[in-house]
Short mmCIF file of C-alpha atoms and ligand atoms in Angstrom, two decimals:
data_model
loop_
_atom_site.label_atom_id
_atom_site.label_comp_id
_atom_site.label_asym_id
_atom_site.label_seq_id
_atom_site.Cartn_x
_atom_site.Cartn_y
_atom_site.Cartn_z
CA MET A 416 126.06 -23.78 -17.25
CA LYS A 417 122.39 -24.21 -16.41
CA HIS A 418 121.52 -27.31 -14.45
CA PRO A 419 118.06 -28.63 -13.65
CA PHE A 420 116.57 -26.66 -10.76
CA LEU A 421 113.19 -28.08 -9.97
CA MET A 422 110.86 -26.04 -7.78
CA THR A 423 107.78 -28.00 -8.85
CA PRO A 424 105.45 -29.91 -6.52
CA GLY A 425 106.49 -33.23 -8.02
CA PRO A 426 108.78 -34.39 -9.28
CA SER A 427 110.96 -32.53 -6.83
CA PRO A 428 114.79 -32.69 -6.56
CA LEU A 429 116.55 -35.92 -5.60
CA ALA A 430 118.68 -36.02 -2.45
CA PRO A 431 122.38 -36.73 -3.27
CA GLU A 432 122.23 -39.85 -1.09
CA VAL A 433 119.30 -41.01 -3.22
CA LYS A 434 121.22 -40.42 -6.46
CA GLN A 435 124.18 -42.35 -5.12
CA ALA A 436 121.97 -45.27 -4.10
CA LEU A 437 120.31 -45.27 -7.53
CA SER A 438 123.67 -45.80 -9.21
CA LYS A 439 124.34 -49.05 -7.33
CA ASP A 440 124.22 -52.48 -8.95
CA ILE A 441 120.87 -54.19 -8.93
CA ILE A 442 120.38 -57.05 -6.47
CA HIS A 443 117.81 -59.83 -6.65
CA HIS A 444 114.53 -59.15 -4.89
CA ARG A 445 114.07 -62.70 -3.51
CA THR A 446 117.09 -62.55 -1.24
CA ALA A 447 117.70 -62.08 2.48
CA GLU A 448 119.64 -58.92 1.58
CA PHE A 449 116.66 -57.30 -0.15
CA ARG A 450 114.22 -58.42 2.55
CA SER A 451 116.42 -56.80 5.16
CA ILE A 452 116.39 -53.53 3.14
CA LEU A 453 112.62 -53.76 2.81
CA LYS A 454 112.35 -54.30 6.55
CA GLU A 455 114.22 -51.04 7.19
CA VAL A 456 112.07 -49.30 4.58
CA HIS A 457 108.86 -50.53 6.22
CA SER A 458 110.01 -49.20 9.57
CA GLY A 459 111.12 -45.85 8.07
CA LEU A 460 107.78 -45.44 6.30
CA LYS A 461 105.90 -46.02 9.55
CA TYR A 462 107.88 -43.15 11.04
CA VAL A 463 107.19 -40.74 8.16
CA PHE A 464 103.51 -41.75 8.04
CA GLN A 465 103.40 -41.55 11.87
CA THR A 466 101.68 -44.89 12.17
CA GLN A 467 102.12 -48.34 13.61
CA ASN A 468 99.94 -49.75 10.79
CA PRO A 469 101.48 -51.46 7.76
CA VAL A 470 102.57 -49.14 4.95
CA LEU A 471 102.63 -51.07 1.67
CA VAL A 472 105.07 -50.18 -1.09
CA LEU A 473 103.56 -50.41 -4.59
CA SER A 474 105.22 -49.99 -7.98
CA SER A 475 103.23 -47.18 -9.57
CA SER A 476 102.87 -43.43 -9.44
CA GLY A 477 100.64 -42.05 -6.68
CA THR A 478 97.44 -42.50 -8.66
CA GLY A 479 98.02 -46.27 -8.57
CA ALA A 480 97.76 -46.25 -4.77
CA MET A 481 94.63 -44.06 -5.02
CA GLU A 482 93.01 -46.60 -7.35
CA ALA A 483 94.16 -49.48 -5.15
CA ALA A 484 92.41 -47.85 -2.18
CA VAL A 485 89.13 -47.54 -4.07
CA ALA A 486 89.29 -51.02 -5.60
CA ASN A 487 90.23 -52.85 -2.39
CA LEU A 488 88.23 -51.10 0.31
CA LEU A 489 84.80 -50.73 -1.27
CA SER A 490 82.22 -52.60 -3.31
CA ARG A 491 80.04 -51.70 -6.29
CA ASN A 492 77.32 -49.13 -5.41
CA ASP A 493 78.77 -48.30 -1.98
CA LYS A 494 77.99 -44.71 -1.11
CA ILE A 495 81.04 -42.53 -0.50
CA LEU A 496 81.77 -38.83 -0.04
CA VAL A 497 84.52 -37.08 -2.00
CA VAL A 498 85.85 -33.64 -1.15
CA VAL A 499 86.36 -31.85 -4.47
CA GLY A 500 88.27 -28.60 -4.10
CA GLY A 501 90.84 -28.96 -6.86
CA LYS A 502 92.35 -31.20 -9.48
CA PHE A 503 93.23 -34.00 -7.07
CA GLY A 504 89.86 -34.08 -5.37
CA GLN A 505 88.57 -34.47 -8.92
CA ARG A 506 90.94 -37.41 -9.34
CA TRP A 507 89.33 -39.21 -6.36
CA GLN A 508 85.93 -38.38 -7.84
CA GLU A 509 86.88 -39.80 -11.26
CA ILE A 510 88.36 -43.00 -9.83
CA CYS A 511 85.31 -43.58 -7.59
CA GLN A 512 82.94 -42.92 -10.49
CA SER A 513 84.85 -45.28 -12.76
CA TYR A 514 84.32 -48.03 -10.14
CA SER A 515 80.55 -47.34 -10.16
CA LEU A 516 80.48 -46.22 -6.56
CA ASN A 517 77.55 -44.10 -5.47
CA VAL A 518 79.54 -40.85 -5.32
CA VAL A 519 78.42 -37.86 -3.28
CA SER A 520 80.67 -35.07 -4.59
CA TRP A 521 81.20 -32.27 -2.13
CA GLU A 522 82.31 -29.36 -4.30
CA ILE A 523 84.07 -26.70 -2.25
CA GLU A 524 85.55 -23.44 -3.40
CA TRP A 525 89.04 -23.96 -4.84
CA GLY A 526 91.63 -22.62 -2.38
CA SER A 527 89.44 -23.18 0.67
CA SER A 528 89.56 -25.96 3.24
CA PRO A 529 86.39 -28.03 3.82
CA SER A 530 84.24 -26.89 6.74
CA VAL A 531 83.76 -29.46 9.50
CA ILE A 532 80.19 -28.31 10.16
CA GLU A 533 79.29 -28.82 6.51
CA LEU A 534 80.94 -32.24 6.65
CA GLU A 535 78.80 -33.17 9.64
CA ASN A 536 75.67 -31.92 7.89
CA LEU A 537 76.46 -33.95 4.79
CA LEU A 538 77.11 -37.09 6.78
CA ASP A 539 73.83 -36.54 8.68
CA LYS A 540 71.99 -36.19 5.37
CA HIS A 541 73.64 -39.28 3.86
CA SER A 542 73.76 -41.62 6.84
CA ASP A 543 74.72 -44.60 4.64
CA ILE A 544 78.08 -43.17 3.56
CA LYS A 545 80.80 -45.77 4.03
CA ALA A 546 83.93 -43.76 3.32
CA VAL A 547 85.22 -40.21 2.96
CA PHE A 548 87.92 -39.48 0.37
CA THR A 549 89.93 -36.32 0.89
CA THR A 550 93.37 -34.74 0.45
CA LEU A 551 96.03 -33.52 2.87
CA CYS A 552 97.54 -30.97 0.47
CA GLU A 553 95.42 -30.16 -2.59
CA THR A 554 98.46 -29.48 -4.76
CA SER A 555 96.52 -27.72 -7.51
CA THR A 556 95.46 -24.91 -5.15
CA ALA A 557 98.35 -25.20 -2.62
CA THR A 558 95.78 -25.74 0.12
CA VAL A 559 96.04 -27.88 3.25
CA TYR A 560 92.87 -29.51 4.60
CA ASP A 561 92.10 -30.08 8.27
CA ILE A 562 92.53 -33.85 8.36
CA GLU A 563 92.57 -34.00 12.17
CA ALA A 564 89.05 -32.53 12.39
CA THR A 565 87.82 -34.66 9.46
CA ALA A 566 89.17 -37.79 11.15
CA LYS A 567 87.37 -36.93 14.39
CA VAL A 568 84.03 -36.65 12.59
CA CYS A 569 84.61 -39.89 10.64
CA ARG A 570 85.66 -41.80 13.77
CA GLN A 571 82.53 -40.74 15.65
CA ARG A 572 80.42 -42.24 12.84
CA ASP A 573 82.60 -45.25 12.12
CA ILE A 574 83.23 -44.05 8.55
CA LEU A 575 86.43 -45.01 6.77
CA LEU A 576 88.70 -42.01 6.10
CA ILE A 577 91.00 -42.20 3.07
CA VAL A 578 93.53 -39.38 2.63
CA ASP A 579 95.64 -38.53 -0.40
CA ALA A 580 98.91 -37.26 1.09
CA ILE A 581 100.80 -37.61 -2.19
CA SER A 582 102.20 -34.08 -2.05
CA GLY A 583 101.72 -33.29 1.64
CA LEU A 584 103.60 -36.20 3.21
CA GLY A 585 106.73 -35.00 5.02
CA SER A 586 105.95 -31.29 4.89
CA ASP A 587 102.33 -30.77 5.98
CA VAL A 588 101.65 -32.11 9.48
CA LEU A 589 100.09 -35.58 9.35
CA LYS A 590 99.62 -37.69 12.49
CA THR A 591 98.01 -40.78 11.05
CA ASP A 592 97.48 -42.79 14.24
CA GLU A 593 97.01 -39.92 16.69
CA TRP A 594 94.28 -38.46 14.48
CA GLY A 595 92.82 -41.86 13.57
CA VAL A 596 93.24 -41.76 9.78
CA ASP A 597 92.43 -45.17 8.27
CA VAL A 598 94.20 -44.96 4.95
CA VAL A 599 96.97 -42.66 3.71
CA VAL A 600 98.33 -42.79 0.18
CA ALA A 601 101.56 -41.17 -0.96
CA GLY A 602 104.08 -41.19 -3.80
CA SER A 603 107.86 -41.21 -4.10
CA GLN A 604 108.53 -38.10 -6.19
CA LYS A 605 107.67 -35.34 -3.73
CA GLY A 606 108.47 -35.24 -0.02
CA LEU A 607 110.47 -38.45 -0.24
CA MET A 608 113.10 -36.97 -2.58
CA LEU A 609 112.97 -39.91 -5.01
CA PRO A 610 112.15 -40.22 -8.71
CA PRO A 611 108.54 -41.11 -9.56
CA GLY A 612 107.68 -44.82 -9.57
CA LEU A 613 106.72 -45.86 -6.05
CA SER A 614 103.46 -45.33 -4.24
CA PHE A 615 102.49 -46.15 -0.66
CA ILE A 616 99.36 -46.99 1.23
CA SER A 617 98.89 -47.34 4.99
CA LEU A 618 96.01 -49.43 6.32
CA SER A 619 94.45 -49.19 9.79
CA PRO A 620 92.87 -52.31 11.35
CA LYS A 621 89.45 -50.97 10.17
CA ALA A 622 90.81 -50.61 6.63
CA GLN A 623 92.30 -54.10 6.77
CA ALA A 624 88.88 -55.45 7.79
CA ALA A 625 87.33 -53.61 4.82
CA LEU A 626 89.65 -55.51 2.46
CA GLU A 627 87.76 -58.68 3.43
CA THR A 628 84.41 -57.41 2.20
CA SER A 629 85.34 -55.67 -1.08
CA ASN A 630 83.81 -57.41 -4.09
CA PHE A 631 85.74 -55.65 -6.85
CA PRO A 632 88.14 -57.78 -8.89
CA HIS A 633 91.84 -57.08 -8.34
CA TYR A 634 95.00 -58.75 -9.40
CA TYR A 635 98.22 -56.67 -9.45
CA PHE A 636 96.92 -54.20 -6.85
CA ASP A 637 95.49 -56.86 -4.53
CA LEU A 638 96.18 -55.35 -1.12
CA LYS A 639 95.34 -58.56 0.79
CA LYS A 640 98.06 -60.32 -1.15
CA ALA A 641 100.40 -57.36 -0.61
CA LEU A 642 99.74 -57.46 3.15
CA LYS A 643 100.64 -61.15 3.31
CA SER A 644 103.97 -60.43 1.61
CA TYR A 645 104.49 -57.34 3.77
CA ALA A 646 104.33 -59.53 6.89
CA LYS A 647 107.44 -61.31 5.59
CA ASP A 648 109.13 -58.09 4.41
CA ASP A 649 108.53 -59.20 0.87
CA THR A 650 106.47 -58.10 -2.17
CA PRO A 651 104.04 -60.23 -4.22
CA TYR A 652 105.75 -59.39 -7.53
CA THR A 653 109.15 -58.08 -8.59
CA ALA A 654 109.83 -55.04 -6.43
CA SER A 655 111.20 -51.77 -7.88
CA VAL A 656 114.51 -52.79 -6.35
CA SER A 657 116.61 -49.69 -7.10
CA LEU A 658 113.90 -47.27 -5.98
CA VAL A 659 113.40 -49.22 -2.76
CA ILE A 660 117.14 -49.14 -2.03
CA ALA A 661 117.17 -45.38 -2.66
CA LEU A 662 114.08 -44.96 -0.49
CA ARG A 663 115.96 -46.46 2.44
CA GLU A 664 118.44 -43.54 2.17
CA ALA A 665 115.71 -40.91 1.92
CA LEU A 666 113.93 -42.31 4.96
CA LYS A 667 117.18 -42.24 6.95
CA LEU A 668 117.64 -38.56 6.06
CA ILE A 669 114.13 -37.71 7.28
CA LYS A 670 114.53 -39.73 10.49
CA ASN A 671 117.89 -38.11 11.22
CA GLU A 672 116.48 -34.62 10.83
CA GLY A 673 113.21 -35.43 12.60
CA ILE A 674 109.77 -35.19 11.02
CA GLU A 675 108.55 -32.50 13.44
CA LYS A 676 111.53 -30.30 12.58
CA ARG A 677 110.81 -30.74 8.89
CA TRP A 678 107.12 -29.88 9.31
CA GLU A 679 108.11 -26.72 11.16
CA ASP A 680 110.77 -25.70 8.66
CA PHE A 681 108.54 -26.13 5.59
CA SER A 682 105.78 -24.22 7.32
CA ARG A 683 108.21 -21.34 8.01
CA ILE A 684 109.46 -21.39 4.43
CA GLY A 685 105.87 -21.26 3.17
CA GLU A 686 104.98 -18.33 5.42
CA ALA A 687 108.11 -16.37 4.41
CA LEU A 688 107.55 -17.13 0.72
CA ARG A 689 103.99 -15.87 0.85
CA ARG A 690 105.15 -12.55 2.32
CA ALA A 691 107.93 -12.30 -0.28
CA LEU A 692 105.58 -12.99 -3.19
CA GLU A 693 103.28 -10.22 -2.04
CA THR A 694 106.16 -7.73 -2.35
CA LEU A 695 106.44 -8.77 -6.01
CA GLY A 696 102.78 -8.03 -6.66
CA PHE A 697 101.41 -11.56 -6.41
CA GLY A 698 98.29 -12.43 -4.47
CA ILE A 699 98.16 -15.53 -2.29
CA PHE A 700 95.63 -17.91 -3.77
CA SER A 701 94.93 -20.24 -0.87
CA ARG A 702 92.97 -19.33 2.24
CA SER A 703 94.49 -22.34 4.01
CA PRO A 704 98.06 -22.36 2.70
CA SER A 705 99.98 -25.61 2.62
CA ALA A 706 103.50 -26.08 3.99
CA SER A 707 104.38 -28.07 0.84
CA VAL A 708 103.65 -25.64 -2.00
CA THR A 709 102.67 -22.01 -2.48
CA ALA A 710 100.39 -20.60 -5.18
CA GLY A 711 100.91 -16.97 -6.17
CA GLU A 712 98.05 -15.29 -8.03
CA VAL A 713 99.53 -13.47 -11.01
CA LYS A 714 96.77 -10.83 -11.19
CA SER A 715 97.61 -8.73 -14.29
CA MET A 716 100.87 -10.59 -15.08
CA ASP A 717 101.18 -13.37 -17.65
CA ALA A 718 101.72 -16.66 -15.79
CA SER A 719 102.90 -18.64 -18.79
CA LEU A 720 105.49 -15.99 -19.64
CA ILE A 721 106.78 -15.94 -16.06
CA ILE A 722 107.15 -19.74 -16.08
CA LYS A 723 108.79 -19.68 -19.51
CA LYS A 724 111.29 -16.96 -18.59
CA MET A 725 112.16 -18.62 -15.26
CA ALA A 726 113.19 -21.67 -17.29
CA SER A 727 114.85 -19.92 -20.24
CA ASP A 728 116.70 -17.19 -18.30
CA PHE A 729 117.56 -19.08 -15.10
CA GLY A 730 116.96 -22.78 -15.70
CA ILE A 731 114.42 -22.83 -12.87
CA THR A 732 111.26 -24.87 -13.34
CA ILE A 733 108.21 -23.67 -11.46
CA ALA A 734 104.65 -24.87 -11.99
CA GLY A 735 101.60 -23.11 -13.35
CA GLY A 736 97.95 -23.57 -12.55
CA GLN A 737 95.98 -26.66 -13.54
CA ALA A 738 92.47 -26.91 -14.98
CA GLU A 739 90.51 -23.74 -14.19
CA LEU A 740 93.58 -22.14 -12.56
CA LYS A 741 95.67 -22.33 -15.74
CA GLY A 742 97.13 -18.88 -16.42
CA LYS A 743 95.98 -17.55 -13.06
CA ILE A 744 98.64 -18.79 -10.66
CA ILE A 745 102.25 -19.89 -10.42
CA ARG A 746 103.19 -22.62 -7.92
CA ILE A 747 106.51 -22.94 -6.08
CA ALA A 748 107.21 -26.09 -4.09
CA HIS A 749 108.90 -26.36 -0.69
CA MET A 750 109.03 -30.05 0.02
CA GLY A 751 111.49 -32.94 0.09
CA TYR A 752 115.01 -31.78 -0.71
CA ILE A 753 114.04 -28.15 -1.39
CA ASN A 754 115.24 -25.82 1.38
CA ALA A 755 115.16 -22.11 2.27
CA SER A 756 118.27 -21.37 0.17
CA ASP A 757 116.61 -22.86 -2.92
CA VAL A 758 113.54 -20.70 -2.35
CA LEU A 759 115.77 -17.62 -2.02
CA THR A 760 117.47 -18.44 -5.33
CA CYS A 761 114.07 -18.90 -6.94
CA LEU A 762 112.87 -15.56 -5.56
CA ALA A 763 115.98 -13.76 -6.85
CA ALA A 764 115.25 -15.07 -10.33
CA LEU A 765 111.55 -14.28 -10.02
CA GLU A 766 112.37 -10.66 -9.16
CA GLU A 767 114.34 -10.34 -12.39
CA VAL A 768 111.65 -12.04 -14.45
CA VAL A 769 108.85 -9.93 -13.04
CA GLN A 770 110.91 -6.79 -13.62
CA SER A 771 111.69 -7.83 -17.20
CA LEU A 772 107.94 -8.07 -17.77
CA GLY A 773 107.52 -4.39 -16.95
CA LYS A 774 106.79 -4.38 -13.21
CA ASN A 775 108.58 -1.79 -11.16
CA ILE A 776 110.32 -3.99 -8.61
CA GLU A 777 112.73 -2.88 -5.91
CA ARG A 778 115.59 -5.30 -6.42
CA GLY A 779 116.25 -7.41 -3.31
CA LYS A 780 113.01 -6.50 -1.53
CA SER A 781 111.41 -9.92 -1.80
CA LEU A 782 114.67 -11.54 -0.65
CA LYS A 783 114.90 -9.28 2.37
CA THR A 784 111.28 -9.98 3.20
CA PHE A 785 111.88 -13.71 2.94
CA GLN A 786 115.08 -13.54 5.01
CA GLU A 787 113.48 -11.45 7.72
CA ALA A 788 110.36 -13.59 7.92
CA TYR A 789 112.21 -16.92 7.77
CA CYS A 790 115.08 -15.94 10.09
CA VAL A 791 112.88 -14.21 12.66
CA GLN A 792 110.64 -17.25 12.77
CA ASN A 793 113.72 -19.45 12.99
CA SER A 794 115.25 -17.57 15.91
CA ASN A 795 112.01 -17.64 17.94
C1 LIG B 905 97.68 -34.39 -4.17
C2 LIG B 905 98.03 -35.24 -5.35
N1 LIG B 905 97.29 -36.34 -5.61
C3 LIG B 905 97.55 -37.15 -6.63
C4 LIG B 905 98.59 -36.89 -7.50
C5 LIG B 905 98.86 -37.81 -8.63
O1 LIG B 905 100.02 -38.52 -8.40
P1 LIG B 905 100.82 -39.22 -9.59
O2 LIG B 905 101.04 -38.19 -10.63
O3 LIG B 905 102.08 -39.65 -8.88
O4 LIG B 905 100.02 -40.37 -10.06
C6 LIG B 905 99.40 -35.77 -7.28
C7 LIG B 905 100.50 -35.45 -8.21
O5 LIG B 905 100.81 -34.32 -8.51
C8 LIG B 905 99.11 -34.93 -6.19
O6 LIG B 905 99.85 -33.84 -5.93
#
């Protein structure tokens, strides 16, 4: 019997503890019981975000928190810089343009990480830039950006830094306070092992001050209102009660394992997977590979056929390329509840699929490569 086996960078598999929590009876959101759950959730989110700042829980997919950041922190015609190196940099660009911000789009090569020197040059050229929008893991290219260095540059110039960590949170290293990141947005359906439906936004004191000056209209996603409720471990409107209760379980799992250990493990899995994919004839698309997802260049193989056969023959869902990368790459996630054993299973199936498409593959070679790379790294 085939069962769903998701290796996609969102949604990703649910933790069993999450599934169990989701099956519980609903409780009312205006009760001491729910406030106490929310209090635990707020504390757990601070740990995963590595911040002492408030982390607001919103009812939306990740894009909702991205839009909330734009709408609440800036004003019409403000000049901002957006790093555009993939589909999700484009999403920041589109949101900012739709709010009539004065958008400086910094187009970088897909699969590369933005250069700090170029960032400094751009900020020198446009000295009136108020905020920089960027991404921790650009999921479409499986690329991690150097947020620590970006934050340093922004701090020196007192520019607000807003980071989309929707896919990177929990697997790519992110030290919000230590690095001085003002705003981090995330979503529930990736590293947090939950279904889609919740988004999150952390706000530094500088970001909270920016809420006071924004002149855009907001109602549902009014972050000032959300902050007031947050202070009482409450939400302005009906909370997504069941998802919040399940989130408490996911956050406990992460805390119990330790975020540093998880960062290290996902990074090892990513490294081992890249080596294994090369033995199957794939190229590695990213020059700054993320610990959350890996993109294998298919070269002469047919990406859509690989994805289709992975699903039809093995019940395994992997992702393809988006926008200009459609047909050129396959993407395999290693985030949230996905572990090394899942990646091994996926590789075993991929070997068969690639072979069935006419490639001469030595059966077991990619698995051995993965095992050796992952286990050697693990025993060091
Ligand atoms: C980096 C990144 N940003 C934004 C999004 C959009 O999030 P959502 O689909 O939850 O609105 C995604 C989802 O894949 C993502 O990976």
